Amino acid sequence: GDSLPREGTSGLGTLLAGCPCLEVLEITGPGFISALPRLEPCARVCVDQRTCVNARGVGDAHVAALRGFRGLRRLTLAGLPGVLKGTGLVQVAEHCRDLQALSLANLGSLKTWNYSAALLDTLRNCTQLTQLRSQLQMRTCSQLAYLVK
């Protein structure tokens, strides 16, 4: 259905109720440094562990809840180890038809890349997308090779 999860989405339902016309949203985990994404594993160790627990809790269901921001034009998700499958990205792309810029960095496990199929589905649905930025571990870049023809 189209109903948004209210519980367990870290206040996103409240944000949606208060700012339904939001166009730009950035969600980053603690310790993420966009200029130095390769150092993020070190930063994950250095930040307050209570904050890390909260960041690990941000997952695919939270990203899916963003579909309620139908006017969303720019979305950044970075340093969120709980985003494992990318299913929420697909839902955002299906409902946020004005999305023009998508920036993804260090989502899910730093050792594996499990959301490649979901990313392809997301990109197929983002008909207005003009900017895509993705920072991945080097070993996952070969999995993206088939995107560029």
CSV table of C-alpha atoms in Angstrom, one decimal:
chain,number,residue,atom,x,y,z
A,1,GLY,CA,0.0,0.0,0.0
A,2,ASP,CA,0.8,3.7,0.0
A,3,SER,CA,0.6,4.2,3.8
A,4,LEU,CA,3.8,5.3,5.4
A,5,PRO,CA,5.2,3.5,8.4
A,6,ARG,CA,4.9,5.8,11.4
A,7,GLU,CA,6.6,3.7,14.1
A,8,GLY,CA,10.2,2.7,13.8
A,9,THR,CA,11.1,5.3,11.2
A,10,SER,CA,13.0,7.7,13.5
A,11,GLY,CA,10.5,10.6,13.3
A,12,LEU,CA,10.2,10.6,9.5
A,13,GLY,CA,6.4,10.5,9.8
A,14,THR,CA,6.5,13.6,11.9
A,15,LEU,CA,8.9,15.3,9.4
A,16,LEU,CA,6.5,14.4,6.6
A,17,ALA,CA,3.5,15.8,8.5
A,18,GLY,CA,5.3,19.1,9.2
A,19,CYS,CA,7.1,19.5,5.9
A,20,PRO,CA,5.2,17.7,3.2
A,21,CYS,CA,6.6,19.9,0.4
A,22,LEU,CA,10.2,19.1,1.2
A,23,GLU,CA,12.4,19.2,-1.9
A,24,VAL,CA,15.9,18.6,-0.5
A,25,LEU,CA,16.9,16.0,2.1
A,26,GLU,CA,20.2,14.7,3.3
A,27,ILE,CA,20.5,11.8,5.7
A,28,THR,CA,24.1,11.0,6.8
A,29,GLY,CA,25.4,8.7,9.5
A,30,PRO,CA,27.8,9.9,12.2
A,31,GLY,CA,31.4,10.2,11.2
A,32,PHE,CA,30.7,10.2,7.5
A,33,ILE,CA,33.1,12.6,5.7
A,34,SER,CA,32.0,13.2,2.1
A,35,ALA,CA,35.4,14.5,1.0
A,36,LEU,CA,37.1,11.3,2.4
A,37,PRO,CA,34.7,8.4,2.0
A,38,ARG,CA,37.5,5.9,2.1
A,39,LEU,CA,38.2,6.9,5.7
A,40,GLU,CA,34.6,6.2,6.8
A,41,PRO,CA,35.4,2.8,8.2
A,42,CYS,CA,37.9,4.5,10.6
A,43,ALA,CA,35.4,7.2,11.4
A,44,ARG,CA,32.7,4.6,12.2
A,45,VAL,CA,35.1,3.3,14.9
A,46,CYS,CA,35.9,6.7,16.3
A,47,VAL,CA,32.4,8.2,16.8
A,48,ASP,CA,30.2,7.8,19.9
A,49,GLN,CA,28.9,4.2,19.9
A,50,ARG,CA,25.4,5.3,21.0
A,51,THR,CA,25.2,7.4,17.9
A,52,CYS,CA,26.4,4.5,15.7
A,53,VAL,CA,23.6,2.3,17.1
A,54,ASN,CA,21.1,4.9,15.9
A,55,ALA,CA,22.7,5.1,12.5
A,56,ARG,CA,22.7,1.4,12.1
A,57,GLY,CA,19.0,1.5,12.8
A,58,VAL,CA,18.3,3.6,9.7
A,59,GLY,CA,17.5,1.0,7.1
A,60,ASP,CA,15.5,0.3,4.0
A,61,ALA,CA,12.1,0.9,5.8
A,62,HIS,CA,13.3,4.4,6.7
A,63,VAL,CA,14.3,5.1,3.1
A,64,ALA,CA,10.9,3.8,1.9
A,65,ALA,CA,9.2,6.2,4.2
A,66,LEU,CA,10.7,9.1,2.2
A,67,ARG,CA,8.4,8.2,-0.7
A,68,GLY,CA,5.8,10.5,1.1
A,69,PHE,CA,7.9,13.5,0.1
A,70,ARG,CA,6.4,13.5,-3.4
A,71,GLY,CA,8.1,16.8,-4.4
A,72,LEU,CA,11.5,15.6,-3.4
A,73,ARG,CA,14.1,16.8,-6.0
A,74,ARG,CA,17.4,16.1,-4.3
A,75,LEU,CA,18.2,13.2,-2.0
A,76,THR,CA,21.5,12.3,-0.3
A,77,LEU,CA,22.0,9.1,1.7
A,78,ALA,CA,25.4,8.5,3.2
A,79,GLY,CA,27.1,6.4,5.8
A,80,LEU,CA,24.0,4.3,6.7
A,81,PRO,CA,25.1,0.7,7.3
A,82,GLY,CA,21.5,-0.4,7.8
A,83,VAL,CA,20.4,0.3,4.2
A,84,LEU,CA,21.1,-3.3,3.0
A,85,LYS,CA,18.9,-4.1,0.0
A,86,GLY,CA,17.9,-0.8,-1.5
A,87,THR,CA,14.2,-1.6,-1.6
A,88,GLY,CA,13.4,1.8,-0.1
A,89,LEU,CA,15.2,3.5,-3.0
A,90,VAL,CA,12.9,1.8,-5.5
A,91,GLN,CA,9.9,3.1,-3.6
A,92,VAL,CA,11.3,6.6,-3.5
A,93,ALA,CA,11.9,6.5,-7.3
A,94,GLU,CA,8.3,5.3,-7.9
A,95,HIS,CA,6.7,8.0,-5.8
A,96,CYS,CA,9.0,11.0,-6.0
A,97,ARG,CA,8.8,11.6,-9.8
A,98,ASP,CA,10.5,14.9,-9.6
A,99,LEU,CA,13.8,13.5,-8.3
A,100,GLN,CA,16.6,15.2,-10.2
A,101,ALA,CA,19.7,14.5,-8.0
A,102,LEU,CA,20.6,11.3,-6.1
A,103,SER,CA,23.7,11.0,-4.1
A,104,LEU,CA,24.6,7.7,-2.4
A,105,ALA,CA,27.7,6.9,-0.4
A,106,ASN,CA,28.7,4.0,1.8
A,107,LEU,CA,25.3,2.4,2.3
A,108,GLY,CA,25.0,-1.1,3.8
A,109,SER,CA,28.0,-3.3,4.6
A,110,LEU,CA,31.4,-2.0,3.7
A,111,LYS,CA,32.3,-5.5,2.6
A,112,THR,CA,29.5,-6.4,0.3
A,113,TRP,CA,27.2,-4.5,-2.1
A,114,ASN,CA,23.7,-6.0,-1.9
A,115,TYR,CA,21.6,-3.3,-3.5
A,116,SER,CA,22.8,-3.3,-7.2
A,117,ALA,CA,19.5,-4.7,-8.6
A,118,ALA,CA,17.5,-2.2,-6.5
A,119,LEU,CA,19.7,0.6,-7.8
A,120,LEU,CA,19.1,-0.4,-11.4
A,121,ASP,CA,15.3,-0.4,-10.7
A,122,THR,CA,15.6,3.0,-9.0
A,123,LEU,CA,17.5,4.5,-12.0
A,124,ARG,CA,14.9,3.1,-14.4
A,125,ASN,CA,12.2,4.9,-12.5
A,126,CYS,CA,14.0,8.2,-12.1
A,127,THR,CA,13.0,9.8,-15.4
A,128,GLN,CA,13.9,13.3,-14.3
A,129,LEU,CA,17.3,12.4,-12.8
A,130,THR,CA,20.1,14.6,-14.1
A,131,GLN,CA,22.7,14.0,-11.4
A,132,LEU,CA,23.8,10.7,-9.9
A,133,ARG,CA,26.7,10.5,-7.4
A,134,SER,CA,27.7,7.2,-6.0
A,135,GLN,CA,30.7,6.6,-3.7
A,136,LEU,CA,31.3,2.9,-3.4
A,137,GLN,CA,34.2,0.7,-2.2
A,138,MET,CA,36.5,0.1,-5.1
A,139,ARG,CA,35.7,-3.6,-5.3
A,140,THR,CA,32.0,-2.9,-6.0
A,141,CYS,CA,32.7,-0.5,-8.9
A,142,SER,CA,33.1,-3.5,-11.3
A,143,GLN,CA,29.5,-4.4,-10.5
A,144,LEU,CA,28.5,-1.0,-11.9
A,145,ALA,CA,30.3,-1.5,-15.2
A,146,TYR,CA,27.2,-2.8,-16.9
A,147,LEU,CA,25.4,0.5,-16.2
A,148,VAL,CA,27.6,2.4,-18.5
A,149,LYS,CA,27.3,1.3,-22.1
